[in-house]
Coordinates of C-alpha atoms and ligand atoms in Angstrom, one line a residue:
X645 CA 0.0 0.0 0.0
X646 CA 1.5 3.3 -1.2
X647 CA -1.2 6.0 0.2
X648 CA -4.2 6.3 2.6
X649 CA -6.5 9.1 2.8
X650 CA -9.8 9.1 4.9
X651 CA -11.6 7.4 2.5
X652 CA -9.0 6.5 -0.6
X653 CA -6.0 3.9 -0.7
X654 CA -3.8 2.1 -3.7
X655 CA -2.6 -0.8 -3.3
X656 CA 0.2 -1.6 -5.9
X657 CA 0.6 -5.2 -7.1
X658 CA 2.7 -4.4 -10.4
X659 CA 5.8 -3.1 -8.6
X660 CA 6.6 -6.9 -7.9
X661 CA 6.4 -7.4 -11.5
X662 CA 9.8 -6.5 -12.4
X663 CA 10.0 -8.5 -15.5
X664 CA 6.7 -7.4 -17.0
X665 CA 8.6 -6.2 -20.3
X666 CA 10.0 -9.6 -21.0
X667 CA 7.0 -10.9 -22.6
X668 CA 7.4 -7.3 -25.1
X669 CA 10.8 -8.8 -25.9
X670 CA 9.6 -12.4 -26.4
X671 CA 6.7 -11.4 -28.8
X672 CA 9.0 -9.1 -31.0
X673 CA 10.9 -11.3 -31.6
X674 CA 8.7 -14.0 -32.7
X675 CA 8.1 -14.6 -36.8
X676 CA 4.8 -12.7 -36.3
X677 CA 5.9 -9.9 -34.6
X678 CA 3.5 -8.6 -31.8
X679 CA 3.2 -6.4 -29.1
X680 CA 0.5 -6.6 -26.5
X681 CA -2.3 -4.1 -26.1
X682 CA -1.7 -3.3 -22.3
X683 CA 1.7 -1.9 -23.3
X684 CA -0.4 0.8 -24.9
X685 CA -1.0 2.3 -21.7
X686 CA 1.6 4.2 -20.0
X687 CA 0.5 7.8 -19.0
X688 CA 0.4 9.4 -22.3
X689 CA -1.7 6.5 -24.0
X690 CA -3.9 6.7 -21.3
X691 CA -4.6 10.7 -21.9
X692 CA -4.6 9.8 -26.0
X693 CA -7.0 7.2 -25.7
X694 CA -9.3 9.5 -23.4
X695 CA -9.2 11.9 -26.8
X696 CA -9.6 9.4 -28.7
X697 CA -13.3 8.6 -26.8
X698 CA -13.9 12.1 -27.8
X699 CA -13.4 11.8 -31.6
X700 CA -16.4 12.1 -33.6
X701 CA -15.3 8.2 -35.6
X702 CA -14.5 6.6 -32.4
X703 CA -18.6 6.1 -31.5
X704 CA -18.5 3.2 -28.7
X705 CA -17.6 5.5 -25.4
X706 CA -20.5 8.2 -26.4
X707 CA -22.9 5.1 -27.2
X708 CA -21.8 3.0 -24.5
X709 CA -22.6 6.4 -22.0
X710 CA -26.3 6.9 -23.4
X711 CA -27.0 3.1 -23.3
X712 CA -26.3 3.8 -19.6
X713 CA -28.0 7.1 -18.9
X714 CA -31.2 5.6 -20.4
X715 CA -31.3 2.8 -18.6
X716 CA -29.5 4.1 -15.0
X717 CA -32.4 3.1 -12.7
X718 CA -32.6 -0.1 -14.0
X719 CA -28.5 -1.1 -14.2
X720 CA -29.0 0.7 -10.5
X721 CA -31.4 -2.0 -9.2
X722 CA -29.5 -5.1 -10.6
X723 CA -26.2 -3.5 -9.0
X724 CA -28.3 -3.2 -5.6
X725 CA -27.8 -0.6 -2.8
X726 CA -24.3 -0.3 -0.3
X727 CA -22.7 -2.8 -3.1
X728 CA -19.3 -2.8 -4.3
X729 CA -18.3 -2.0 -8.3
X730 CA -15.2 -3.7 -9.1
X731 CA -14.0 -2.1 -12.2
X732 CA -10.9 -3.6 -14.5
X733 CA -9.2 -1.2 -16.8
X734 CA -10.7 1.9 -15.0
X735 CA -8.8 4.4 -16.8
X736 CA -10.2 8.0 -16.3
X737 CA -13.3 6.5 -14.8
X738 CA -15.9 8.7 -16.1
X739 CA -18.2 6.3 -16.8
X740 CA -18.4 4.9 -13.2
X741 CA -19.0 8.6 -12.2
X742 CA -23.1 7.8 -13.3
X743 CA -23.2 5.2 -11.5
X744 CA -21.8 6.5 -8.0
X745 CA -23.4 9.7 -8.2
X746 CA -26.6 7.5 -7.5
X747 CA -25.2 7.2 -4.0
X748 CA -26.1 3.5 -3.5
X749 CA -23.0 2.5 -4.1
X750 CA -20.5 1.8 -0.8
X751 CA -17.2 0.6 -1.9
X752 CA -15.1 1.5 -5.6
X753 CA -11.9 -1.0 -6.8
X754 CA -10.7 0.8 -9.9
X755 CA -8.0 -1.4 -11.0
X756 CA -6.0 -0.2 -13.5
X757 CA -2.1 -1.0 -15.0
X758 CA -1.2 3.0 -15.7
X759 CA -0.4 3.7 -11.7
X760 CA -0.2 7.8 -12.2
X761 CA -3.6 8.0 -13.8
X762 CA -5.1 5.4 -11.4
X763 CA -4.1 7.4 -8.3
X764 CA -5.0 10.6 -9.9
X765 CA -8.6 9.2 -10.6
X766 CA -9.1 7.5 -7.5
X767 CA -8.2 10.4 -5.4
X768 CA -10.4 12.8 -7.3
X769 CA -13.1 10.5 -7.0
X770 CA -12.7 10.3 -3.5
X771 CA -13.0 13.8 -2.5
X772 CA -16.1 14.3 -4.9
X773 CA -17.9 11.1 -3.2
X774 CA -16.8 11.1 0.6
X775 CA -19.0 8.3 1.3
X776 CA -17.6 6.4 -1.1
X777 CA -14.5 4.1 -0.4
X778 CA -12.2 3.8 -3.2
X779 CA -9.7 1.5 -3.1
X780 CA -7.2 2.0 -6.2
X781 CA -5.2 -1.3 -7.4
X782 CA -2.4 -1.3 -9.8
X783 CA -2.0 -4.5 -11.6
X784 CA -2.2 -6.0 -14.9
X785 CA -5.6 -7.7 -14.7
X786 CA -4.5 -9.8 -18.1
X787 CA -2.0 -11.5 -16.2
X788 CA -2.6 -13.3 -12.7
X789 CA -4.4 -11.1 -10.6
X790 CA -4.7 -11.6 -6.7
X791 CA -7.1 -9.3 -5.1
X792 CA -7.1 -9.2 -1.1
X793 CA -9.5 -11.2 0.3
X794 CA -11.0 -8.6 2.8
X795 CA -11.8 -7.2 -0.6
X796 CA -13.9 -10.8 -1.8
X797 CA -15.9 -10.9 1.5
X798 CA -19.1 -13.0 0.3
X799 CA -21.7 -11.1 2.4
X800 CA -21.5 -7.6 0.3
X801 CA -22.9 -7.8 -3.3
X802 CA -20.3 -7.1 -5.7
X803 CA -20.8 -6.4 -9.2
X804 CA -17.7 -6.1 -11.7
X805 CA -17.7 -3.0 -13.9
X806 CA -16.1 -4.0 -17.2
X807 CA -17.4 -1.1 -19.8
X808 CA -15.7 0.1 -23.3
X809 CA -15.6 -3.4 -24.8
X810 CA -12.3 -3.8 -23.6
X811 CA -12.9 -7.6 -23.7
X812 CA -12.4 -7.4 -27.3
X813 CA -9.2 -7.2 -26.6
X814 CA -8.9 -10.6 -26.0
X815 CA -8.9 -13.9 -28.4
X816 CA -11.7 -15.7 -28.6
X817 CA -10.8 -18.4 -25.8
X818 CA -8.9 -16.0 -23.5
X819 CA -12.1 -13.8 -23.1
X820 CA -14.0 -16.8 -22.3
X821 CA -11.1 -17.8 -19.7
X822 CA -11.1 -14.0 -18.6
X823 CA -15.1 -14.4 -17.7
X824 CA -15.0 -17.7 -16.2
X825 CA -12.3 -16.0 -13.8
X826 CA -14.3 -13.5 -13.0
X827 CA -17.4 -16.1 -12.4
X828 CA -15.2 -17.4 -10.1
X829 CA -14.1 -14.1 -8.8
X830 CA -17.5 -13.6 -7.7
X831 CA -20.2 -15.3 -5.5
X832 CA -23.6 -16.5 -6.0
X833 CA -25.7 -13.6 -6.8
X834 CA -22.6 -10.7 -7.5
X835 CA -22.8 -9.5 -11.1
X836 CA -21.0 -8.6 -13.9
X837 CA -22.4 -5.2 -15.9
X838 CA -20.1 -5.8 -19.5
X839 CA -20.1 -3.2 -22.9
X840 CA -19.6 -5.2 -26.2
X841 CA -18.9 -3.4 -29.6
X842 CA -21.6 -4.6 -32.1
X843 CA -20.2 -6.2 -35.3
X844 CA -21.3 -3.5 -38.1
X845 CA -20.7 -1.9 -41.6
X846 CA -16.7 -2.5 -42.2
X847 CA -16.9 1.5 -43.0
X848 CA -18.2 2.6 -39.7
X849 CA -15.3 0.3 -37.7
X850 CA -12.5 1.3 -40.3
X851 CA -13.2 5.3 -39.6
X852 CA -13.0 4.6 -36.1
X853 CA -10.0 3.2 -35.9
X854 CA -8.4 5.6 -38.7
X855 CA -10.0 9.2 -37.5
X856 CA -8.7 12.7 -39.5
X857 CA -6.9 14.0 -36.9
X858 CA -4.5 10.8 -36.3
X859 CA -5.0 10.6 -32.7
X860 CA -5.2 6.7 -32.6
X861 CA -2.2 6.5 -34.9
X862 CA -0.4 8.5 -31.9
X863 CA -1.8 6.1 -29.5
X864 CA -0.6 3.3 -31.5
X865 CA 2.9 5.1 -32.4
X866 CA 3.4 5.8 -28.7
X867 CA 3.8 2.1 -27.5
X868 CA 7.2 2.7 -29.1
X869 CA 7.9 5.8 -27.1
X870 CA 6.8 3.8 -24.4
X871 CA 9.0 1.0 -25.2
X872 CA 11.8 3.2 -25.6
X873 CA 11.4 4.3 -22.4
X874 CA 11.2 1.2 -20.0
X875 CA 13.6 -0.9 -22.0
X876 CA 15.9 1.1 -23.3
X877 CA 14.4 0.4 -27.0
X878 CA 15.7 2.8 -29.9
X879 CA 12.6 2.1 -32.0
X880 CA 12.6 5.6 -34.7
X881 CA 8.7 7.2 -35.0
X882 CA 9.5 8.3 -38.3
X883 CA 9.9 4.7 -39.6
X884 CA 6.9 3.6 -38.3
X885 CA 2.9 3.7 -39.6
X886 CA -0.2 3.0 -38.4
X887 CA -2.4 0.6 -39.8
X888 CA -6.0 -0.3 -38.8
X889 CA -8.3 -2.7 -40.7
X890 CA -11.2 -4.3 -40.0
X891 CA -10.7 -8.0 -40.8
X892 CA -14.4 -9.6 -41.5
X893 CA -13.4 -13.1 -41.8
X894 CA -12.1 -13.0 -37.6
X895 CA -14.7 -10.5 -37.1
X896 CA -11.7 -7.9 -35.7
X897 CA -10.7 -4.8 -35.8
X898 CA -6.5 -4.8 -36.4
X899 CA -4.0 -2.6 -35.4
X900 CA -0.2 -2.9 -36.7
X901 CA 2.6 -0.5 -36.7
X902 CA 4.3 -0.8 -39.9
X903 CA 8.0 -0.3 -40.8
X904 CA 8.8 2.0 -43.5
X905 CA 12.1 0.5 -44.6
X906 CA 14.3 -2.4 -43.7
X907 CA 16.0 -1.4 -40.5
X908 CA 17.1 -2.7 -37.3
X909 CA 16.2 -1.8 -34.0
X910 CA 18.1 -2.7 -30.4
X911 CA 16.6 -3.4 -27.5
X912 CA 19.1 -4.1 -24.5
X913 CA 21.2 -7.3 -26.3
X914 CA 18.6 -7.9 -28.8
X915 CA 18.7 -6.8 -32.3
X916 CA 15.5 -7.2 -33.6
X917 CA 16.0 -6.7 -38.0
X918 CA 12.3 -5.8 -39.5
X919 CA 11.8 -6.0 -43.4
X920 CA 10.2 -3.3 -45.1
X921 CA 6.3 -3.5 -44.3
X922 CA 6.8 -5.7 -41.7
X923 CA 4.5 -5.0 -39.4
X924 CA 3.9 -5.7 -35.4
X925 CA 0.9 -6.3 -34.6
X926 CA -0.4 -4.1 -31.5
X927 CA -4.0 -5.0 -31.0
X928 CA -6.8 -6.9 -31.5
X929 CA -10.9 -5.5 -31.3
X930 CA -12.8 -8.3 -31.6
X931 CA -17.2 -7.5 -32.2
X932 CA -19.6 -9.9 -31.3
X933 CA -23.2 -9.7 -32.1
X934 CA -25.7 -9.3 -29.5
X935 CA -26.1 -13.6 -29.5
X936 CA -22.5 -14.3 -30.0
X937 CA -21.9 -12.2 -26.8
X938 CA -24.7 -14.0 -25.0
X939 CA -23.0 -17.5 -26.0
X940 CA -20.1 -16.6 -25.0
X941 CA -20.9 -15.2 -21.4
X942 CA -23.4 -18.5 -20.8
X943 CA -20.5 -20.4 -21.5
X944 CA -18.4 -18.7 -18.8
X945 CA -21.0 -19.7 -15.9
X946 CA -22.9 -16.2 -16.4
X947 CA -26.7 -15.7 -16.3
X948 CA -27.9 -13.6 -18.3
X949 CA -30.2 -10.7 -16.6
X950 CA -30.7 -8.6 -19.7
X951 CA -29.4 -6.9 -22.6
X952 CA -29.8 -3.8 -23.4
X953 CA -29.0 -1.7 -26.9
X954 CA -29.3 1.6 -28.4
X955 CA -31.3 2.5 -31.4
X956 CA -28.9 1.5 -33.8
X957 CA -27.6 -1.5 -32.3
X958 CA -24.2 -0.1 -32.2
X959 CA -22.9 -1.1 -29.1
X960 CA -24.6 -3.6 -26.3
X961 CA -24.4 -3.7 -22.3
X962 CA -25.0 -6.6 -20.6
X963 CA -25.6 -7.8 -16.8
X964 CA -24.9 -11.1 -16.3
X965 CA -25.7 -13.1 -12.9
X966 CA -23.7 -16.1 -11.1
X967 CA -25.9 -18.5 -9.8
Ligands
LIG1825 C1 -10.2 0.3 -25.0 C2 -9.7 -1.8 -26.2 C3 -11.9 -0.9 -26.2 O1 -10.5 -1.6 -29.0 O2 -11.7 0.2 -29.3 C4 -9.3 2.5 -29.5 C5 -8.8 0.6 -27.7 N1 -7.7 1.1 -29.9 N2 -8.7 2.8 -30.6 C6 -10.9 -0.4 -28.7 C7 -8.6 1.4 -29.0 C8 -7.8 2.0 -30.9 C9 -10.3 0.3 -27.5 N3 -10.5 -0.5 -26.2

């Protein structure tokens, strides 16, 4: 534990995770180069992915917010009053702001792997709900994750908050592994409240992924910046592009960085030689339809409670029970 106000702590599991860079170095230099989509997030990729939200292409934050303002009072009753919300990937948090400004919420886990936005968010949601307890935890949720047991305690209704279809970051059979661990996470009767991109018209998922002002090809760019930093990587920006597809046949949304020219790049002992257009692959967006979803979540040990959509079926939000 790292800081304690009245009502506000962070407890940091990643700084025992000293080697949580080899697995960058291991899928680099694989044929199929690849870098994972958590390393995305340092500070800066957390502030350019909270412009990206705003961008007038990038539609699943403001759809995913009005699928919840419409339907607050009901997503309030299946959460149930002095619960907890456990949320994974919390980022800025705004989203969770609806639902605590209900009041009927008692305890807040954010957990999150970018520790300087967590502790920024977490502290100013503390002072703007008093009554609320937040308690902050920095880990990489993709990875083992061991939360404290006086956290788990069976007798308070928990619900895990797990918005912005950030489970589409995930294969196929690691988001069904992610949900049964969080089925397992849970007790009988805690919930799970999940957004889910739609699949859609390839046109609508290519623009948001490729807006006019390039902000997600400087989220995407920065992982190198990132990498440069915390490995001592001498990756070059300017030889580098962003490229974001949506591949139909897998039903994904792709993002690469591509290099501009055969060139070699060090990190630490390794030389790592990329061909022109080679690419690294940097993340996956996987959509499911509403039924795929369903499937999925059933399969996990989940109940589904109910579904719920906006006009246009872009986006879905689901709350899902464990018996
Ligand atoms: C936070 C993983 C849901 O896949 O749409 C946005 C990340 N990448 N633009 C997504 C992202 C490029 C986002 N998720």
């Amino acid at each position: 534990m790292i800081k304690t106000l009245s009502n506000m702590r962070i407890i940091d599991q990643l700084q025992e995770q000293n080697n949580r860079f080899d697995e960058a170095i291991e899928s680099l230099t694989a044929t199929k180069k690849s870098l994972q989509p958590k390393f995305l997030y340092d500070k800066y990729g957390s502030i350019l992915f909270e412009q990206i939200t705003q961008l007038e292409e990038y539609y699943p934050t403001r759809t995913e917010l009005s699928i919840m303002e419409r339907s607050l009072d009901e997503i309030l009753r299946y959460i149930g009053s002095g619960s907890t919300v456990i949320e994974f990937g919390s980022g800025a948090s705004r989203k969770i702001r609806m639902l605590l400004e209900s009041g009927t919420i008692h305890e807040y886990i954010p957990i999150d792997i970018s520790k300087s936005f967590l502790m920024e968010s977490s502290e100013q949601l503390s002072i703007d709900y008093p009554a609320i307890q937040v308690t902050g935890i920095v880990a990489d949720y993709t990875n083992e994750l061991n939360l404290p047991k006086e956290l788990m305690d069976a007798a308070k209704k928990k619900t895990v908050f797990f918005p912005g279809s950030t489970i589409g970051n995930f294969e196929k059979k690691e988001a069904h592994n992610f949900l049964s661990m969080i089925a397992a996470l849970l007790s009988s009767g805690d919930g799970l409240l999940i957004g889910v991109d739609v699949k859609k018209a390839p046109r609508i998922l290519h623009n948001a992924y490729n807006d006019k002002e390039g902000i997600t090809a400087k989220f995407n760019l920065n992982l190198l910046t990132h990498l440069n930093r915390e490995l001592g990587a001498d990756f070059n920006l300017n030889q580098f592009e962003h490229y974001a597809f949506y591949n139909a046949e897998l039903g994904r949304v792709e993002m690469h960085l591509v290099s501009m020219e055969e060139q070699v790049v060090t990190i630490g002992n390794e030389s790592i030689l990329f061909n022109n257009h080679e690419t690294i692959h940097t993340e996956n967006s996987y959509k499911y339809s509403i039924s795929e979803f369903q499937q999925l979540a059933s399969g996990a040990g989940f109940v589904l409670e109910k579904t719920w959509t906006d006009p246009k079926e872009l986006f879905s939000l689901h709350y899902l029970s464990v018996l």
